[in-house]
CSV table of C-alpha atoms and ligand atoms in Angstrom, one decimal:
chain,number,residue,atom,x,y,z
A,1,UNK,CA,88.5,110.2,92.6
A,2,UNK,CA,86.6,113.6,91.2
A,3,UNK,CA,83.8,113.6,88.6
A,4,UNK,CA,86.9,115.7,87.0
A,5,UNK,CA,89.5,112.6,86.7
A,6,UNK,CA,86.4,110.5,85.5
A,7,UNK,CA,85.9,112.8,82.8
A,8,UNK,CA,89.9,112.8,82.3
A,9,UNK,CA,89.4,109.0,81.9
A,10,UNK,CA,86.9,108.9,79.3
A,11,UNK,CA,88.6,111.3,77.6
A,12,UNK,CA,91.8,109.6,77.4
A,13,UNK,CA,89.8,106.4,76.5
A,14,UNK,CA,87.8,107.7,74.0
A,15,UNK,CA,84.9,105.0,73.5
A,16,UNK,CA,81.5,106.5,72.9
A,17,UNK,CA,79.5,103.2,74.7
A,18,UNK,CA,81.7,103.5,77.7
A,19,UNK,CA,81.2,107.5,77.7
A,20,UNK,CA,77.5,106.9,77.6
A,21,UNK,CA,77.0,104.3,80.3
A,22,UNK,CA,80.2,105.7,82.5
A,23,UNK,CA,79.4,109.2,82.2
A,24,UNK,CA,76.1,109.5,84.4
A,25,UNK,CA,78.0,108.2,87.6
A,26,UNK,CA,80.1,111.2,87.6
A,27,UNK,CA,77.2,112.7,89.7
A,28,UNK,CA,77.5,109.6,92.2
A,29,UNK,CA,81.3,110.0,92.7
A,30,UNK,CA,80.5,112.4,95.8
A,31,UNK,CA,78.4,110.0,98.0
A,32,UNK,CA,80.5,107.2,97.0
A,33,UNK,CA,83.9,108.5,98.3
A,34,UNK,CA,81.5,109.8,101.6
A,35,UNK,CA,80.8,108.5,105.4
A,36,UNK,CA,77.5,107.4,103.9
A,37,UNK,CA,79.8,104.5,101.9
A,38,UNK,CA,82.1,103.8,104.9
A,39,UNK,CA,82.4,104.9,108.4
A,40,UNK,CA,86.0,105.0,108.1
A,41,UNK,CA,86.3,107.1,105.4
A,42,UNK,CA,87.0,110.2,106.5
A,43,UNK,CA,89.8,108.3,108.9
A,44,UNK,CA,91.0,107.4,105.7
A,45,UNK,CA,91.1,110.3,103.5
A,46,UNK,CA,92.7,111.9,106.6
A,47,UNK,CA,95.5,109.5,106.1
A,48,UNK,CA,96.2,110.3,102.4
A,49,UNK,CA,95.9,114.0,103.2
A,50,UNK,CA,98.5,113.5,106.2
A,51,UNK,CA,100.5,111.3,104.1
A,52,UNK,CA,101.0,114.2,101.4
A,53,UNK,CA,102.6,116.8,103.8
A,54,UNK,CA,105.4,114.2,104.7
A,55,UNK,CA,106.0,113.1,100.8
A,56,UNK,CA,107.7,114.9,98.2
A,57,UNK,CA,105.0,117.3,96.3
A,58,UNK,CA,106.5,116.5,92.7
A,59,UNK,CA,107.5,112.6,93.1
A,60,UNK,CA,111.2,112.7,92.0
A,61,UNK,CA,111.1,109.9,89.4
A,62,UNK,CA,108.0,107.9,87.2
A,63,UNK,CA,106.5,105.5,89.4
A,64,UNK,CA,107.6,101.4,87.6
A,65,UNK,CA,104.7,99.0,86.9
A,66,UNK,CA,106.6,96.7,85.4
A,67,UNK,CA,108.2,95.4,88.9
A,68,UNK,CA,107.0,92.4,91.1
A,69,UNK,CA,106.6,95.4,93.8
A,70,UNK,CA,105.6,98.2,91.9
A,71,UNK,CA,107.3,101.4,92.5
A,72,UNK,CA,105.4,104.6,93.3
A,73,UNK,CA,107.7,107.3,94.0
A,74,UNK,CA,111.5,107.4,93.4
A,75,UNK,CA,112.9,105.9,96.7
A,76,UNK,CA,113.9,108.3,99.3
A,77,UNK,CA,116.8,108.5,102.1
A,78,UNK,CA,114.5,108.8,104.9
A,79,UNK,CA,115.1,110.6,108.4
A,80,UNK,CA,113.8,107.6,110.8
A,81,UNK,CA,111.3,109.3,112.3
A,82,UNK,CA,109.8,111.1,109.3
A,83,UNK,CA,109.8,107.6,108.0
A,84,UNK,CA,107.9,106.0,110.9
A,85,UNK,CA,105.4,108.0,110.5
A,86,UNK,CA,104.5,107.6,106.8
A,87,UNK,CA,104.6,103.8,108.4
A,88,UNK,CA,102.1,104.6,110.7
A,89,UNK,CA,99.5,106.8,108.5
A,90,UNK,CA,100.2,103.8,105.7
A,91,UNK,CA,98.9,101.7,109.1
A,92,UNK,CA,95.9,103.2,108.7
A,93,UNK,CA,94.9,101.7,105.6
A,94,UNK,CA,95.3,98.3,106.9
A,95,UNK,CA,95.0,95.7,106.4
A,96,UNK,CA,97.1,95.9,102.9
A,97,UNK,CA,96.4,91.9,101.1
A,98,UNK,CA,97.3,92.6,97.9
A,99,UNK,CA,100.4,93.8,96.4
A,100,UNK,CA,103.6,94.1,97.1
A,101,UNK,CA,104.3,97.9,96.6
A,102,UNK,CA,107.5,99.8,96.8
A,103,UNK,CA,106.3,103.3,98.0
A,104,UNK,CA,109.1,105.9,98.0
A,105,UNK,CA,111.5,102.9,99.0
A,106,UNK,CA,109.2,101.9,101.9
A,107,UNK,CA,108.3,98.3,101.2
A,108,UNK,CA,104.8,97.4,101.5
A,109,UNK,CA,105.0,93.6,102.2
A,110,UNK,CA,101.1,92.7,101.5
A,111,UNK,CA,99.3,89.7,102.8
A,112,UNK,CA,99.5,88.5,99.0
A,113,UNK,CA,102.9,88.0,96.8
A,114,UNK,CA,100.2,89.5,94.1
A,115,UNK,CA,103.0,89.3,91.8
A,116,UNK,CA,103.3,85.5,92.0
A,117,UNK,CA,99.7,85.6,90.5
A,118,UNK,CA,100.4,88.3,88.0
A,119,UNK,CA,103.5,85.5,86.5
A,120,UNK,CA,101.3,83.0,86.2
A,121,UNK,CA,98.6,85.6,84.3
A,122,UNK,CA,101.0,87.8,82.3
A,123,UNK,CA,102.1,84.5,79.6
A,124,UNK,CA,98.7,84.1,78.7
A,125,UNK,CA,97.8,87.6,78.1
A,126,UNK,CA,96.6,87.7,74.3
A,127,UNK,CA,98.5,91.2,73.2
A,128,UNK,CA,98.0,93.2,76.1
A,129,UNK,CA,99.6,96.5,74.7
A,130,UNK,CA,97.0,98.9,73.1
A,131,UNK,CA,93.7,97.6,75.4
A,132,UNK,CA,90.8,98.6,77.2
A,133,UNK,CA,91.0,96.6,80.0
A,134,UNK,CA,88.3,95.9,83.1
A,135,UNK,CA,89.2,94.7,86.2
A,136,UNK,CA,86.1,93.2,88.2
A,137,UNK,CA,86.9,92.6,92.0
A,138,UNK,CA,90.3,94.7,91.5
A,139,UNK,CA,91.2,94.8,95.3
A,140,UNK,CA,93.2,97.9,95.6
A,141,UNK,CA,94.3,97.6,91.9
A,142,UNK,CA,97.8,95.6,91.6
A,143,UNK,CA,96.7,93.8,88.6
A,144,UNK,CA,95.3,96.9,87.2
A,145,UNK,CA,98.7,99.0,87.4
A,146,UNK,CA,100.3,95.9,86.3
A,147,UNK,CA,98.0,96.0,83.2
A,148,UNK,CA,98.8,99.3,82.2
A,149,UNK,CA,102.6,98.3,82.9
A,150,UNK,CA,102.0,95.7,80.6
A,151,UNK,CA,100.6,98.2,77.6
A,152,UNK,CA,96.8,98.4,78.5
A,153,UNK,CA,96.0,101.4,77.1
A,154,UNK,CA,93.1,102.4,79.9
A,155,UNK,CA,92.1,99.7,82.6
A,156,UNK,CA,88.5,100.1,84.7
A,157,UNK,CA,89.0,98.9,88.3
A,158,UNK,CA,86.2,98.4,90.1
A,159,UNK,CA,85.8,96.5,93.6
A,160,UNK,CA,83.1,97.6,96.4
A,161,UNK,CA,85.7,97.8,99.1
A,162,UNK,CA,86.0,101.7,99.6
A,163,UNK,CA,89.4,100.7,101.8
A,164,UNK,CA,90.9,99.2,98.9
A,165,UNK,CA,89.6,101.9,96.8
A,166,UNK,CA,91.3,104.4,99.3
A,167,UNK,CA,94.6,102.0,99.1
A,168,UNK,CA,94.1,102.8,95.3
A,169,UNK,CA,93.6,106.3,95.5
A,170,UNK,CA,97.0,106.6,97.7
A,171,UNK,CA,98.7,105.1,95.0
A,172,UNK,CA,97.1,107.1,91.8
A,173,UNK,CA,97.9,110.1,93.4
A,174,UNK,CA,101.3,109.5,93.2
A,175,UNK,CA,101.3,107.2,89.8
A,176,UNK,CA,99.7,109.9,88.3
A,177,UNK,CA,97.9,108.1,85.3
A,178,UNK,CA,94.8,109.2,84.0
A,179,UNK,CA,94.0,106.4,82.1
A,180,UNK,CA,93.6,103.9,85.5
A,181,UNK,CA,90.6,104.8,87.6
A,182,UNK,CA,88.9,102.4,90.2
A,183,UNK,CA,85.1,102.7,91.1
A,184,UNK,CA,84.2,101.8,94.4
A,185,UNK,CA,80.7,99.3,92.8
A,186,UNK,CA,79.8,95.6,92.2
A,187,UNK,CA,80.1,94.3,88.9
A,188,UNK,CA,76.1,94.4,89.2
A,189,UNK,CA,76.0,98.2,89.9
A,190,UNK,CA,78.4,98.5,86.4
A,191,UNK,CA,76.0,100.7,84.1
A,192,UNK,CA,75.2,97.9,81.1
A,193,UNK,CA,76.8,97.9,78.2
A,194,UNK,CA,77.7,95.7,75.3
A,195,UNK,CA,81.2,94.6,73.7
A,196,UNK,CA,83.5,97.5,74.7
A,197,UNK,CA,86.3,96.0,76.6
A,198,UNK,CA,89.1,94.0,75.0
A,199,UNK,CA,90.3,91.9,78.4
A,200,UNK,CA,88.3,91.2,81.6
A,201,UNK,CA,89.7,90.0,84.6
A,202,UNK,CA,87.8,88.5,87.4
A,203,UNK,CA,90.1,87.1,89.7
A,204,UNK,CA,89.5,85.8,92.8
A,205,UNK,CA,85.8,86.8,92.6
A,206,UNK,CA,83.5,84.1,91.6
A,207,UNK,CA,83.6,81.9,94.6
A,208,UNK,CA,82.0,84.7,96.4
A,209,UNK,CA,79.2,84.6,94.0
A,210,UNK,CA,76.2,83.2,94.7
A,211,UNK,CA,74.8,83.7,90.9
A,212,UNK,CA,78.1,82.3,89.4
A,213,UNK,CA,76.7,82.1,85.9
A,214,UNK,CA,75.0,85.2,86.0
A,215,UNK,CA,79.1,86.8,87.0
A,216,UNK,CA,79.9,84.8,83.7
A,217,UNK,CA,76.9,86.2,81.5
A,218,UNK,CA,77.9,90.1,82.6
A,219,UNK,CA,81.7,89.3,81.4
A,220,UNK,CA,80.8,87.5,78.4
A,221,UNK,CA,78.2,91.1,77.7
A,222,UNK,CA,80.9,93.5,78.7
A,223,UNK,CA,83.9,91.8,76.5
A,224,UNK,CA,84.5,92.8,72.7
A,225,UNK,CA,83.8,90.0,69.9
A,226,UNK,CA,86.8,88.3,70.8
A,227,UNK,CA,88.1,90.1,73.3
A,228,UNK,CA,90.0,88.0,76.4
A,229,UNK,CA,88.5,86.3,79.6
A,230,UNK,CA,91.2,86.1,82.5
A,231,UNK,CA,89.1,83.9,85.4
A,232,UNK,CA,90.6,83.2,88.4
A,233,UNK,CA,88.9,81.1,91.0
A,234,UNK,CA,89.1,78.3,93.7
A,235,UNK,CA,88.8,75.3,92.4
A,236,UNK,CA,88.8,71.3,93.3
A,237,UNK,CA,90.0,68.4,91.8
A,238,UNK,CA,87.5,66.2,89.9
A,239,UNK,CA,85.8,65.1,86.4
A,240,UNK,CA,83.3,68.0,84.6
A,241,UNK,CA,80.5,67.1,86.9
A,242,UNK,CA,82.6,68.0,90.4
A,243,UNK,CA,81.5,70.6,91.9
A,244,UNK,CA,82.1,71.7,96.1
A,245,UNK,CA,79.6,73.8,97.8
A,246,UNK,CA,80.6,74.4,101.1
A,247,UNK,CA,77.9,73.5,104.0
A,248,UNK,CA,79.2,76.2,106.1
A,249,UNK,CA,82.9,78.8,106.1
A,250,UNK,CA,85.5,77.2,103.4
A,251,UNK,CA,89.2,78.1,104.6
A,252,UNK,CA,87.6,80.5,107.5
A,253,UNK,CA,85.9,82.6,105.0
A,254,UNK,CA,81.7,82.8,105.3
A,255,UNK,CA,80.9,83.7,101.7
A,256,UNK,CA,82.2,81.2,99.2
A,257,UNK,CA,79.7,79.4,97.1
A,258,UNK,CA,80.9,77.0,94.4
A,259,UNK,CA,83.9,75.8,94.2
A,260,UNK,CA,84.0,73.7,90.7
A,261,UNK,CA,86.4,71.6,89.1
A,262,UNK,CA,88.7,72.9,86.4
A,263,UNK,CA,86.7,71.1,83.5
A,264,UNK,CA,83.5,72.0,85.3
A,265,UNK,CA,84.4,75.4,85.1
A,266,UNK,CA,85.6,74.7,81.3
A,267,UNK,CA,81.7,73.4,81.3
A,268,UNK,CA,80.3,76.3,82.6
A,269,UNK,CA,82.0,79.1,80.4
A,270,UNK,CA,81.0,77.0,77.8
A,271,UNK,CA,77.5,77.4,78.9
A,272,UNK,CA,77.5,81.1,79.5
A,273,UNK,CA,78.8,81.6,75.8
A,274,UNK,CA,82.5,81.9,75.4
A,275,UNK,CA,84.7,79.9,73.7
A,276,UNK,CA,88.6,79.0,73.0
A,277,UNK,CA,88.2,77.8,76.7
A,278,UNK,CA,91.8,76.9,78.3
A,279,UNK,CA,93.0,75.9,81.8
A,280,UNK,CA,96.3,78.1,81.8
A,281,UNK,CA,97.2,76.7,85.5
A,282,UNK,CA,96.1,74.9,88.7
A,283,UNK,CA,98.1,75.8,91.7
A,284,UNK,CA,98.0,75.2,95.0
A,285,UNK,CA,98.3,78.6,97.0
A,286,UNK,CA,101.3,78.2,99.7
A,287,UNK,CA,102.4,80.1,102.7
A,288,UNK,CA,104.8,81.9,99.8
A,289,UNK,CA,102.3,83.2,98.6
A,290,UNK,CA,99.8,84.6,101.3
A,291,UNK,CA,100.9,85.0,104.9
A,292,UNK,CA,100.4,87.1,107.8
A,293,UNK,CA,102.7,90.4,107.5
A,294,UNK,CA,103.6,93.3,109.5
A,295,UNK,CA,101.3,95.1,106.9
A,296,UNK,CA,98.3,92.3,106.8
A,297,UNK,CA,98.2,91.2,110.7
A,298,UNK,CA,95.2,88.9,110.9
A,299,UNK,CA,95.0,85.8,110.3
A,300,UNK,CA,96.0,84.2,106.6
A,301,UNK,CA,96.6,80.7,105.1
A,302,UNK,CA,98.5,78.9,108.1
A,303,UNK,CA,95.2,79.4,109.7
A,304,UNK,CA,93.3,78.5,107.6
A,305,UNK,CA,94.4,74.8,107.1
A,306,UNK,CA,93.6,72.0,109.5
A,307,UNK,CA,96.8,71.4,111.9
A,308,UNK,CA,99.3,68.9,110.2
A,309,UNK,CA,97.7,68.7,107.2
A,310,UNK,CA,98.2,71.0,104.7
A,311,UNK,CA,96.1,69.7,102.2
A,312,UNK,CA,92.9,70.4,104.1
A,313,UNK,CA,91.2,73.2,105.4
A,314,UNK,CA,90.4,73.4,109.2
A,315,UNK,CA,86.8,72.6,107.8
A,316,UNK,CA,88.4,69.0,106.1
A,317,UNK,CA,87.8,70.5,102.9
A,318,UNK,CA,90.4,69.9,100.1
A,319,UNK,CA,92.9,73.1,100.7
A,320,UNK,CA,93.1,76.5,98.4
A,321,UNK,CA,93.6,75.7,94.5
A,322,UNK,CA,93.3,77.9,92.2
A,323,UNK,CA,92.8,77.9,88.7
A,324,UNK,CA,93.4,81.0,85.9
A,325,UNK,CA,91.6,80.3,82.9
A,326,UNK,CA,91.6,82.1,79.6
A,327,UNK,CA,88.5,82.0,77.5
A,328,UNK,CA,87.0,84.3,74.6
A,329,UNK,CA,83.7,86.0,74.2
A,330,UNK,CA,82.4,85.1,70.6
A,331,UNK,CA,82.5,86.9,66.9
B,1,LIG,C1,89.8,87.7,96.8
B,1,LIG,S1,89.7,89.4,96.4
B,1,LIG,C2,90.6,89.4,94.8
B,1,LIG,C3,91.3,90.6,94.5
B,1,LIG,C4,92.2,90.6,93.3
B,1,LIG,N1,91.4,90.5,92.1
B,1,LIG,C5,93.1,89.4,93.3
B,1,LIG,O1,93.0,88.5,92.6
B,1,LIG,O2,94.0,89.4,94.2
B,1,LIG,C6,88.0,89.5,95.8
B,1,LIG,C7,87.6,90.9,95.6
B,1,LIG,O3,86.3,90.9,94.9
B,1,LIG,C8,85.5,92.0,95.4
B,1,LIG,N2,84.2,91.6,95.0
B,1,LIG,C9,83.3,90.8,95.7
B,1,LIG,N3,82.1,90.8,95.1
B,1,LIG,C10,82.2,91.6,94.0
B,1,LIG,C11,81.3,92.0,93.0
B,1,LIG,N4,80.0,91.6,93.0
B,1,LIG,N5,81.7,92.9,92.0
B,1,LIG,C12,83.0,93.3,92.0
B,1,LIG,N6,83.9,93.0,93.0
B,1,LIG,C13,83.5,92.1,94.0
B,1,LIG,C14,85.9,92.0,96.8
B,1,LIG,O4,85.6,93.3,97.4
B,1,LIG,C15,87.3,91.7,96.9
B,1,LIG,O5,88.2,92.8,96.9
C-alpha cells in the first residue's frame, strides 16, 4: 500500500468526508508498512517480492470473488518445484486463518472455512451492490473481496495485524482493484467522521473489546442514516440480562471480554442507538469450520474444547457460538 493507491482509492470512491478524514494518513502510510510496525516486516515484504519473480507478471485471467475460495490468478500448470516454492514463500506469511483462497490454482486451505461465515452473512445483506462498505477487524480481507464480489462499490479494511495486512497486500497485488484498500489501524486510530459508510461489518471483533459499547457507538457514528450493521460475535445462551465475562483465557484465547446473550446483545445495540435490531443466526462453530491446516499449524478448535465434551471449553465454559446480527443506524 502507497500514499499513491490511497489517493487511487478516494478517487475511485469519491466522498468528500471520507477524503477529508482519509486523506491526512497518506503521510503515515510509510512508517506503517515499516520494521517500526512489525519486526517481521521486511521478512514479509521479502516474500511478496520473491513471490512476484516466480508468478506470471500479467495474471492471465480476472481474479473471481464470487467463489467460496476466491480465485486470484488464472490457475496455472505448475512445474513441481517451481510450485513448492511459491508454497514455501506463501509459508512465510503464516499462519493463514482466514479464507480459503485459490491462488494461481494453489489452494490456500486457511484455518477458517471463511466462506461458511460469508453464507450465513451474504442473505442478509440489505442491497449490497452500489456500497461504501467498512470492514472493522478485516483479518486479511476475505469478507472484504467478497464484498466487492458481491457489488460493494469500494470497501475500507482495516485490522492492526500488519501480517494480515501483508496477506492482504499479496492478494491486491494480483486482484488488482483500486477500490479495496486495507489499513493496517484500530477502529480507534480511524480518523472520525460521521455517516459516510452504507454497511459496517465487525465480525469477530467485539469480544476482544474491553469498551464494547464504546466499539458500538464508533459503528453507529461511522454508518449512513440507515445504513447496515453486520455484528458478529461470541455469544451464550441466556435471557437479555446474560451476560459471560470470562475470569481468566475463554477457549485458550487471553483477550475476550464479554460474551453476551443474543437478546443482551439485541439490548445493547439498542442502547448504543441503532435500530431494526435482528438476530440473523446463532451457530455453534465446528471442527468444519476452523481446524488446524497445513496452512494454519497451531492449535485451533479441537483444542480449544475440554476432552469429551464438545460443548465446553477446556476452561468449562459453554463452547464457541456465534451470533451475526443485522441492525440499522437511525434517520
Ligand atoms: C477473530 S478476527 C476476525 C477476522 C474477520 N473479521 C472474521 O470474521 O473472520 C478479529 C480481528 O479483529 C482485529 N482487531 C482487534 N481489535 C481491533 C480493533 N480495535 N480495531 C480493528 N480491528 C481489531 C484483530 O487484529 C483480528 O484480525
Amino acid at each position: 500500500m502507497t500514499p499513491a493507491q490511497l489517493e487511487q482509492f478516494l478517487d475511485c470512491v469519491a466522498h468528500p468526508a471520507l477524503r477529508r478524514a482519509l486523506e491526512p494518513l497518506g503521510e503515515k502510510i510509510p512508517q506503517w508498512f515499516s520494521e517500526k510496525k512489525h519486526g517481521d516486516f521486511v521478512r514479509w515484504r521479502q516474500a511478496l517480492y520473491d513471490l512476484a519473480t516466480l508468478l506470471p507478471a500479467h495474471p492471465t485471467g480476472p481474479a473471481d470473488l464470487n467463489r467460496p475460495s476466491i480465485r486470484v490468478g488464472a490457475p496455472i500448470t505448475w512445474e513441481a518445484s517451481r510450485r513448492q516454492k511459491v508454497i514455501e514463500h506463501l509459508m512465510k506469511l503464516h499462519p493463514w486463518r482466514k479464507g480459503p483462497f485459490d491462488f494461481f490454482g494453489i489452494p490456500i486451505e486457511t484455518e477458517w472455512r471463511s466462506d461458511l461465515k460469508w453464507a450465513r452473512l451474504a442473505p442478509v445483506l440489505e442491497n449490497p451492490s452500489n456500497r461504501l462498505v467498512l470492514d472493522v477487524g478485516s483479518g486479511n480481507g476475505y469478507f472484504s473481496w467478497r464484498m466487492r464480489g458481491a457489488g460493494a462499490r469500494a470497501v475500507l479494511a482495516i485490522d492492526p495485524m500488519l501480517l494480515y495486512t501483508m496477506q492482504f497486500e499479496l492478494m491486491a497485488a494480483y486482484i488488482k482493484d483500486p477500490a479495496v484498500i486495507q489499513l493496517p489501524i484500530t477502529l480507534e486510530e480511524l480518523p472520525g467522521m460521521h455517516g459516510v459508510f452504507d454497511t459496517v461489518l465487525s465480525l469477530g471483533v467485539l469480544y476482544h473489546r474491553r469498551s464494547p459499547f464504546e466499539h458500538l457507538a464508533r459503528l453507529r457514528t461511522l454508518l449512513r442514516p440507515g445504513g447496515q450493521l453486520l455484528l458478529e460475535t461470541l455469544v451464550v445462551e441466556g435471557d437479555a440480562q446474560t451476560v459471560l465475562l470470562p475470569e481468566g483465557r475463554y477457549a485458550k484465547m487471553r483477550n475476550v471480554w464479554f460474551i453476551p446473550s443474543p437478546q443482551a446483545l439485541k439490548v445493547w445495540l439498542t442502547r448504543a442507538g441503532f435500530k431494526h435490531i435482528q438476530v440473523a443466526s446463532v451457530h455453534q462453530t465446528d471442527s468444519r469450520e476452523q481446524r488446524t491446516t497445513e496452512w494454519m499449524t497451531f492449535e485451533s478448535l479441537n483444542d480449544f474444547l475440554m476432552p469429551g465434551n464438545p460443548n465446553k471449553t477446556i476452561e468449562g465454559y459453554p463452547a464457541p457460538r456465534r451470533a451475526l446480527l443485522t441492525a440499522r443506524a437511525p434517520f
